[in-house]
mmCIF file with all atom_site columns, C-alpha atoms in Angstrom:
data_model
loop_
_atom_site.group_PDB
_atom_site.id
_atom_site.type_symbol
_atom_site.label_atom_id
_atom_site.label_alt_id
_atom_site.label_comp_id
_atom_site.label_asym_id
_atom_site.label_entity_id
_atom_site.label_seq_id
_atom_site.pdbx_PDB_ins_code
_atom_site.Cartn_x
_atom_site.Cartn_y
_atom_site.Cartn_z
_atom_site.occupancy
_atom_site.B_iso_or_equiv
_atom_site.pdbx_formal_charge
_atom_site.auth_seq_id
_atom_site.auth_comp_id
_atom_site.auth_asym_id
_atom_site.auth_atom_id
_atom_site.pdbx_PDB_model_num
ATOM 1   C CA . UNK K 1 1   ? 92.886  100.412 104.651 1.00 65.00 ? 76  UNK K CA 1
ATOM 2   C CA . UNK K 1 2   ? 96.498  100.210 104.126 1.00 81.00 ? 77  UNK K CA 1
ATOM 3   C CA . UNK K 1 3   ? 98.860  100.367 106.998 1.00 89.00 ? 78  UNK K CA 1
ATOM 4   C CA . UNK K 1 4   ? 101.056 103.676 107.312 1.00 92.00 ? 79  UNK K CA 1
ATOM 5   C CA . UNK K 1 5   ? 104.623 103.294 108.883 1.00 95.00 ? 80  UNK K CA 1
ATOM 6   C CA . UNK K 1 6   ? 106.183 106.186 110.742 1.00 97.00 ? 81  UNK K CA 1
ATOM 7   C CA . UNK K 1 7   ? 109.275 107.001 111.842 1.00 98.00 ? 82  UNK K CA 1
ATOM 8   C CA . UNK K 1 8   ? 108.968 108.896 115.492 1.00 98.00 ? 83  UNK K CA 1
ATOM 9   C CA . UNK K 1 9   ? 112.397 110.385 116.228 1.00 98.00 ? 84  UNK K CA 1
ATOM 10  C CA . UNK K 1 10  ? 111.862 112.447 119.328 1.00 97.00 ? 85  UNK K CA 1
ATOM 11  C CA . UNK K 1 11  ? 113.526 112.166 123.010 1.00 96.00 ? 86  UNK K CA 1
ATOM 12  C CA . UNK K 1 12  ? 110.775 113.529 124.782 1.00 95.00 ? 87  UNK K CA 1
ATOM 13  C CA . UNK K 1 13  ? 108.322 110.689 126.434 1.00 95.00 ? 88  UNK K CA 1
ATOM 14  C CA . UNK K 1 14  ? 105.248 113.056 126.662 1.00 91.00 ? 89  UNK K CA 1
ATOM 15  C CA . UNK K 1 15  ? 105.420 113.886 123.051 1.00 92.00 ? 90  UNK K CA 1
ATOM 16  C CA . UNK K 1 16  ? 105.630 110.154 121.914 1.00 94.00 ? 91  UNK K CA 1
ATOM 17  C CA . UNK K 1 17  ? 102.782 109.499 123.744 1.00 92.00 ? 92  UNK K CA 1
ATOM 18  C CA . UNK K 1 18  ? 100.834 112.564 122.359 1.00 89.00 ? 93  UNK K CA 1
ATOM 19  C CA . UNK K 1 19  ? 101.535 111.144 119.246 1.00 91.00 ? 94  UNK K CA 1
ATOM 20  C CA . UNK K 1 20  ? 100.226 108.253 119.559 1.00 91.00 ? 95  UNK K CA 1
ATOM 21  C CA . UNK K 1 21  ? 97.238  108.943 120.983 1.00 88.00 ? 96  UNK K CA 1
ATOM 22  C CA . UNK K 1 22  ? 96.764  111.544 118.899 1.00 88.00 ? 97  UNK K CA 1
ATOM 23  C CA . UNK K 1 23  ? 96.650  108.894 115.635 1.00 89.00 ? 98  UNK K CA 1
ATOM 24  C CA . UNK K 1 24  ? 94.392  106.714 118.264 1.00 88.00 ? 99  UNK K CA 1
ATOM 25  C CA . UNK K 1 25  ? 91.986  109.207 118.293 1.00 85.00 ? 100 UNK K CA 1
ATOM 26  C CA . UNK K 1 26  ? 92.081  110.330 114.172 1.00 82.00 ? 101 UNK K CA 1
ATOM 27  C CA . UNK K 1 27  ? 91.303  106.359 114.064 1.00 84.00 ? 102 UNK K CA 1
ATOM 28  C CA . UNK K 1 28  ? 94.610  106.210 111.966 1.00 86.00 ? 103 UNK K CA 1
ATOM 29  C CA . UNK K 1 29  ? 95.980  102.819 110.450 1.00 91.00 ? 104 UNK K CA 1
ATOM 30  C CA . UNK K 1 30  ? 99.725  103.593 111.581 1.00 94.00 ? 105 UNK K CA 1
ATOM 31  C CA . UNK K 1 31  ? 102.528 101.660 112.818 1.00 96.00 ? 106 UNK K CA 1
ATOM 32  C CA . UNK K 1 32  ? 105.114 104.108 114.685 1.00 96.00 ? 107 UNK K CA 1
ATOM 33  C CA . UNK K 1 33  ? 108.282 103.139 115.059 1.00 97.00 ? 108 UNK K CA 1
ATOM 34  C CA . UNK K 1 34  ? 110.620 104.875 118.005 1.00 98.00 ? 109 UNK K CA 1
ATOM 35  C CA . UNK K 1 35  ? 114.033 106.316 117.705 1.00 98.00 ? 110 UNK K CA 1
ATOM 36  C CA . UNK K 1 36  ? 115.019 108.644 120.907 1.00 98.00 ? 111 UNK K CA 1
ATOM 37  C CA . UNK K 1 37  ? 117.718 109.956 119.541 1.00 98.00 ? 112 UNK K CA 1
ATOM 38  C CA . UNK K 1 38  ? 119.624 111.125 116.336 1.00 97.00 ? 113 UNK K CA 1
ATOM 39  C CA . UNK K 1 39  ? 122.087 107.922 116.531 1.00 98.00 ? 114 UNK K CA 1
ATOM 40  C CA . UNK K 1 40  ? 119.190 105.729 117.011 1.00 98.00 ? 115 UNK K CA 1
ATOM 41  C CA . UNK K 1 41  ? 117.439 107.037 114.011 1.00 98.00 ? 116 UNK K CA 1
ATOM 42  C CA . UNK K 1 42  ? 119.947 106.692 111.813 1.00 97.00 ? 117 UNK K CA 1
ATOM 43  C CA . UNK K 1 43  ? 121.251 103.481 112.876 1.00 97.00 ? 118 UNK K CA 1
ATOM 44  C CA . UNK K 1 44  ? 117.298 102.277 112.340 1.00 97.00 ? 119 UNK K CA 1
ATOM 45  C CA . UNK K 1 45  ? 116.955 103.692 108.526 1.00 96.00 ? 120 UNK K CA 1
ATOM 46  C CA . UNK K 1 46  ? 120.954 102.311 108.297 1.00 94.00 ? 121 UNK K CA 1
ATOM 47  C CA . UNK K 1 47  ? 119.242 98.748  109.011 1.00 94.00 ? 122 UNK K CA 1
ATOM 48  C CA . UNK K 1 48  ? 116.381 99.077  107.049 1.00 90.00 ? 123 UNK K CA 1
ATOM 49  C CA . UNK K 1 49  ? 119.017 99.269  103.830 1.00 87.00 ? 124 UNK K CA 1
ATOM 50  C CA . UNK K 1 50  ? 121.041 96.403  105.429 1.00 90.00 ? 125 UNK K CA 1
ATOM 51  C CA . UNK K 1 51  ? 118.032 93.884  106.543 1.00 89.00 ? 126 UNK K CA 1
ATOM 52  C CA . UNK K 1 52  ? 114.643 93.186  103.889 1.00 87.00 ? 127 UNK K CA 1
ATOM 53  C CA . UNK K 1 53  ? 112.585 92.397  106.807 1.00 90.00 ? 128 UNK K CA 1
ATOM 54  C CA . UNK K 1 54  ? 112.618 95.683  108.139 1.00 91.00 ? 129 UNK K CA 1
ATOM 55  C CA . UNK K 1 55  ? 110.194 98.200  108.011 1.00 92.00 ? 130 UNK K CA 1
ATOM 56  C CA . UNK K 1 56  ? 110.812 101.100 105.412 1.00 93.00 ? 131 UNK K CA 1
ATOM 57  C CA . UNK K 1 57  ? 109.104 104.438 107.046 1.00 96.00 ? 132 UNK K CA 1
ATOM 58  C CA . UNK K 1 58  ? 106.262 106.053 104.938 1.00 94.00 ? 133 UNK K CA 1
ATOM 59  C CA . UNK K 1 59  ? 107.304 108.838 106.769 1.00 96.00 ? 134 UNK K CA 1
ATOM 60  C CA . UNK K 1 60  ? 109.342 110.541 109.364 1.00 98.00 ? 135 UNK K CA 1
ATOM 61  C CA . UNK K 1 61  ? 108.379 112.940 112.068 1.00 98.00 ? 136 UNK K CA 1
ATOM 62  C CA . UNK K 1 62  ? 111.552 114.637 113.143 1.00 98.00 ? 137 UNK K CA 1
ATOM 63  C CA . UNK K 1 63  ? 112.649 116.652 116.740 1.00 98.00 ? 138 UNK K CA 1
ATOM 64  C CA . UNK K 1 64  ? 114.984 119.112 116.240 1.00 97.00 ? 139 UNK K CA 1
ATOM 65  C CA . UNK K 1 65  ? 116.528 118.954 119.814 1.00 95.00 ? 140 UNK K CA 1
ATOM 66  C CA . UNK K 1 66  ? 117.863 115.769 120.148 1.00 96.00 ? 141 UNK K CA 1
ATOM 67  C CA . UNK K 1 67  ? 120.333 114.116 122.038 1.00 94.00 ? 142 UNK K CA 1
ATOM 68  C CA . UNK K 1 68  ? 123.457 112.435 120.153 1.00 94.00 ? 143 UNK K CA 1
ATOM 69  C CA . UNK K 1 69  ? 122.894 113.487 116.576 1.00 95.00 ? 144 UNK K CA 1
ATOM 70  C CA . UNK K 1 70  ? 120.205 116.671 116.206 1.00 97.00 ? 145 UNK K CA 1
ATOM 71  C CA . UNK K 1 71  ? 117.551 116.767 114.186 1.00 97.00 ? 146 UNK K CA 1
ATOM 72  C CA . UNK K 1 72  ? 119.289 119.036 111.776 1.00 98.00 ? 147 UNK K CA 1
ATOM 73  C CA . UNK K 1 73  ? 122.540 116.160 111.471 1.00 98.00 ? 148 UNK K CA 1
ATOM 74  C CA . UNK K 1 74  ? 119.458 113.499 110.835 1.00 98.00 ? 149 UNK K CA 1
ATOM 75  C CA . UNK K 1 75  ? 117.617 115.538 108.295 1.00 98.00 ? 150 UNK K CA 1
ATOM 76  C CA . UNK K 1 76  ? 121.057 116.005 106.277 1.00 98.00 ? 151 UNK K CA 1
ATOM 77  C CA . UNK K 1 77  ? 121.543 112.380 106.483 1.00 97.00 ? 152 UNK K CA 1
ATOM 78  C CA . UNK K 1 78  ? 118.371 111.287 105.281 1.00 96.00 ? 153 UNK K CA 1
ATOM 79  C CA . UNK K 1 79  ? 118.127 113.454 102.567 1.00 96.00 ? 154 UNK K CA 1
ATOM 80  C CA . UNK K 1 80  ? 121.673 112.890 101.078 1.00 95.00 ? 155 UNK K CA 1
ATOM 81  C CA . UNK K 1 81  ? 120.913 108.927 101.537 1.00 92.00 ? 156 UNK K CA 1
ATOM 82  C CA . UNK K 1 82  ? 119.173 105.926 99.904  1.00 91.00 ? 157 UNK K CA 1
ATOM 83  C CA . UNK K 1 83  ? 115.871 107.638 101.815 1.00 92.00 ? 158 UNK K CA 1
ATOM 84  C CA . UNK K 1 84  ? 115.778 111.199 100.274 1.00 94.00 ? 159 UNK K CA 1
ATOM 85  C CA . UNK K 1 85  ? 112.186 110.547 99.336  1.00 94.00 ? 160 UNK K CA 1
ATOM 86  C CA . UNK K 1 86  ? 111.008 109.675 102.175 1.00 95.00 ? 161 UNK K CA 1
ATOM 87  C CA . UNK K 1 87  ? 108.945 112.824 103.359 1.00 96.00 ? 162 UNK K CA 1
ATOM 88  C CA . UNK K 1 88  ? 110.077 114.304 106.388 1.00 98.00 ? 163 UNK K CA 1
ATOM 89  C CA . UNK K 1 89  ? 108.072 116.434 109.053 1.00 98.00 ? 164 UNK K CA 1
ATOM 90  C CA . UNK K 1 90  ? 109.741 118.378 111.661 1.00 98.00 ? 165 UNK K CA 1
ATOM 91  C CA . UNK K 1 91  ? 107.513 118.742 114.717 1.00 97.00 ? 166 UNK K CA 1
ATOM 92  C CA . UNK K 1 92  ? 109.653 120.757 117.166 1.00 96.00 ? 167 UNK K CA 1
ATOM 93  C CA . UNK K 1 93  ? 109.764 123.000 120.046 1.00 94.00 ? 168 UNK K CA 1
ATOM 94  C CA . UNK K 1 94  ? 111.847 125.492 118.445 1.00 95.00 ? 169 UNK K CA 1
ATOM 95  C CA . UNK K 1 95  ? 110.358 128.454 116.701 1.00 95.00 ? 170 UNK K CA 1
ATOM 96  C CA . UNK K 1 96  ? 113.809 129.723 115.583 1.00 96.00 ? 171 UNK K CA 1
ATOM 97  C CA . UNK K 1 97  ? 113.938 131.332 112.299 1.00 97.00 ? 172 UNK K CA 1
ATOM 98  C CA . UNK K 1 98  ? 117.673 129.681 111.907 1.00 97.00 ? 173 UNK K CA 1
ATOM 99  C CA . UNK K 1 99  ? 116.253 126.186 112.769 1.00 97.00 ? 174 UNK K CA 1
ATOM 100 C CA . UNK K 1 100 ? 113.099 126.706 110.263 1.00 98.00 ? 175 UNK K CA 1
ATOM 101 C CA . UNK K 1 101 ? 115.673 128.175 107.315 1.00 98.00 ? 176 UNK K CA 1
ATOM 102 C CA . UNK K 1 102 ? 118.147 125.492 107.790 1.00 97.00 ? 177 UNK K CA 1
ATOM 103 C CA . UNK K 1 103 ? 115.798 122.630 107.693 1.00 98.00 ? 178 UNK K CA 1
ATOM 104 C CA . UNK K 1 104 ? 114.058 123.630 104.459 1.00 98.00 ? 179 UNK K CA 1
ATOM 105 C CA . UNK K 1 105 ? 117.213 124.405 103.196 1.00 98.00 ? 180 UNK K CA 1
ATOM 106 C CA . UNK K 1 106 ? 117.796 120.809 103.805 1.00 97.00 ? 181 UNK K CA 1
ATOM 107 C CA . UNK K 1 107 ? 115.131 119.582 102.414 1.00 97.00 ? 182 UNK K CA 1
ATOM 108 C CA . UNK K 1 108 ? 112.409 119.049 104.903 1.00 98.00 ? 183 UNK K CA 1
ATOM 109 C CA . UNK K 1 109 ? 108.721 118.667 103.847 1.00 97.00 ? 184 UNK K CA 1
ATOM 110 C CA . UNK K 1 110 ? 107.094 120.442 106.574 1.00 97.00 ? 185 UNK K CA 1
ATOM 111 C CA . UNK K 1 111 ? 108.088 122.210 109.802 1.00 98.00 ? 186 UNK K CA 1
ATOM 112 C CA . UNK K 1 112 ? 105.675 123.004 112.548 1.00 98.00 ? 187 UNK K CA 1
ATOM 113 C CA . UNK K 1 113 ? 106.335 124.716 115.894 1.00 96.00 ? 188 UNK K CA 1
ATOM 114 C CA . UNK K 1 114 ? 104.372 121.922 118.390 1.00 93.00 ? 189 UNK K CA 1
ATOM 115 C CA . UNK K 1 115 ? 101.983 123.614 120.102 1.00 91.00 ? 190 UNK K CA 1
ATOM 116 C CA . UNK K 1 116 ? 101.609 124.313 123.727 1.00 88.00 ? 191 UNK K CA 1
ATOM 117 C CA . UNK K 1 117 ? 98.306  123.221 124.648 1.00 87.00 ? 192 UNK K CA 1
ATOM 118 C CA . UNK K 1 118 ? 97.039  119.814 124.055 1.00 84.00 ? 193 UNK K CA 1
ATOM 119 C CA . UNK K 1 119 ? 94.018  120.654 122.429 1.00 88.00 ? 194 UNK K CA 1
ATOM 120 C CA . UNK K 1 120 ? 96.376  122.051 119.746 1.00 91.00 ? 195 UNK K CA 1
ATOM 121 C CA . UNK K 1 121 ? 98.658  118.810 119.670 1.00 87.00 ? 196 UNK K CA 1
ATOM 122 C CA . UNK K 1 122 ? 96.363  116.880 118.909 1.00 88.00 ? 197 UNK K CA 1
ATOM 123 C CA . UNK K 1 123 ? 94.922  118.428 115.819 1.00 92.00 ? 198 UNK K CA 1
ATOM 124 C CA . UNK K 1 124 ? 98.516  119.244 114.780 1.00 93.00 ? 199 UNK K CA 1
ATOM 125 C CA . UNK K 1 125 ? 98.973  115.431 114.282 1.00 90.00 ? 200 UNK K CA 1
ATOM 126 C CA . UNK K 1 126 ? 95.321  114.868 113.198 1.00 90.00 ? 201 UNK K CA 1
ATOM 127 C CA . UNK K 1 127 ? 95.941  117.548 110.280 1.00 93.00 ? 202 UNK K CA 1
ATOM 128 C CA . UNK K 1 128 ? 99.730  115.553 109.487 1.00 93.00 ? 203 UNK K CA 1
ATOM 129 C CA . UNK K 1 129 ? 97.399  112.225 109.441 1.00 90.00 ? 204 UNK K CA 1
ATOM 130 C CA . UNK K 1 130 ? 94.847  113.590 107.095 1.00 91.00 ? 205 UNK K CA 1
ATOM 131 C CA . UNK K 1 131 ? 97.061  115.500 104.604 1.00 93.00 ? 206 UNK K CA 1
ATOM 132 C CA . UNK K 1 132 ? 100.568 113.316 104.868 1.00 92.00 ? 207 UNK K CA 1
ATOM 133 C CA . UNK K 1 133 ? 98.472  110.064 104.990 1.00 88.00 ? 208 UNK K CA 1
ATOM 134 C CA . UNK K 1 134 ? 95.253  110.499 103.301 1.00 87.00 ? 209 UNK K CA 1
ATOM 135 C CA . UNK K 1 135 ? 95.485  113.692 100.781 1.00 90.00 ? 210 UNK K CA 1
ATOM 136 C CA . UNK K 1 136 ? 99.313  112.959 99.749  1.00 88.00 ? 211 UNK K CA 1
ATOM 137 C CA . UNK K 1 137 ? 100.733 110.677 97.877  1.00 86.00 ? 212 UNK K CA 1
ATOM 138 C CA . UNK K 1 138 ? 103.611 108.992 99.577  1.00 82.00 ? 213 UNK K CA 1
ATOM 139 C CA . UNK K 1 139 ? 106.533 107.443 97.472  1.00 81.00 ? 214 UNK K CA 1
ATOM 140 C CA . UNK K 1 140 ? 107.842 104.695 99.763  1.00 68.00 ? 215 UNK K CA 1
ATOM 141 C CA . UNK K 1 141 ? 103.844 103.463 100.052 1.00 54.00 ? 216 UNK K CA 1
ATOM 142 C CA . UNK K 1 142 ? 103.680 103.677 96.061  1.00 48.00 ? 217 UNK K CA 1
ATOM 143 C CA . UNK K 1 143 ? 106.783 101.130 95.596  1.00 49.00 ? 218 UNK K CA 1
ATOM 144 C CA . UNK K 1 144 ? 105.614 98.962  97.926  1.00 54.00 ? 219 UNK K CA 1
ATOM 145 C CA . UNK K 1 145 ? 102.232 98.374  96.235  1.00 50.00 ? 220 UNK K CA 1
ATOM 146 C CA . UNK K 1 146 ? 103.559 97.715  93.338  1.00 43.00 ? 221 UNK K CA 1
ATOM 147 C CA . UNK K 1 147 ? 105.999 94.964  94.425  1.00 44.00 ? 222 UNK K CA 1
#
């Protein structure tokens, strides 16, 4: 089963660790890579372009409330960038209809309020882990099989 490689951007430690052991328990073949802020983020996909040896996300789950650079700033990078393919989840606290109108209107795949209860978390990331990485079809994971 081929390896999936994610790009986590979120500041909060109790939601990385959700996330993780939410693709622990959905038995997921995923590699997540960390950024805990906007800077970090983009400085990681900035490297990626730079250095062959680094990791290319399949795909990138996206905070809007960040510190440094917000989600919103990160998304409009991305998608104006070498990485517009790259599919791009936003799993946020906000439930703001500004927040949810500005980041499809810049291009985001998917946004979904995170739930409050953890019962709900985790099927929130087992549904992204069985329609972003088994259903879909992802265009960075395409490329690299055929090279």
């Amino acid at each position: 089963m081929k390896q999936f490689n994610i790009l986590q951007v979120e500041d909060n430690e109790g939601d990385v660790f959700l996330i993780e052991e939410a693709f622990k328990e959905a038995e997921s073949n995923v590699n997540i890579i960390v950024a805990r802020n906007g800077r970090e983020a983009i400085e990681y996909l900035n490297n990626c372009a730079a250095i062959p040896s680094m990791i290319v996300p399949d795909l990138i789950l996206l905070d809007i409330n960040l510190p440094k650079l917000n989600g919103h700033q990160v998304l409009k990078y991305c998608k104006s960038s070498e990485f517009k393919e790259i599919p791009i989840i936003i799993l946020s606290t906000s439930s703001a209809s500004d927040d949810i109108v500005n980041a499809y209107k810049n291009y985001a795949n998917c946004y979904i309020t995170k739930p409050m209860e953890l019962v709900d978390y985790i099927d929130t990331i087992k549904s992204i882990e069985s329609y972003w990485l088994k259903l879909s079809q992802l265009p960075n994971s395409i490329l690299n099989e055929s090279n």
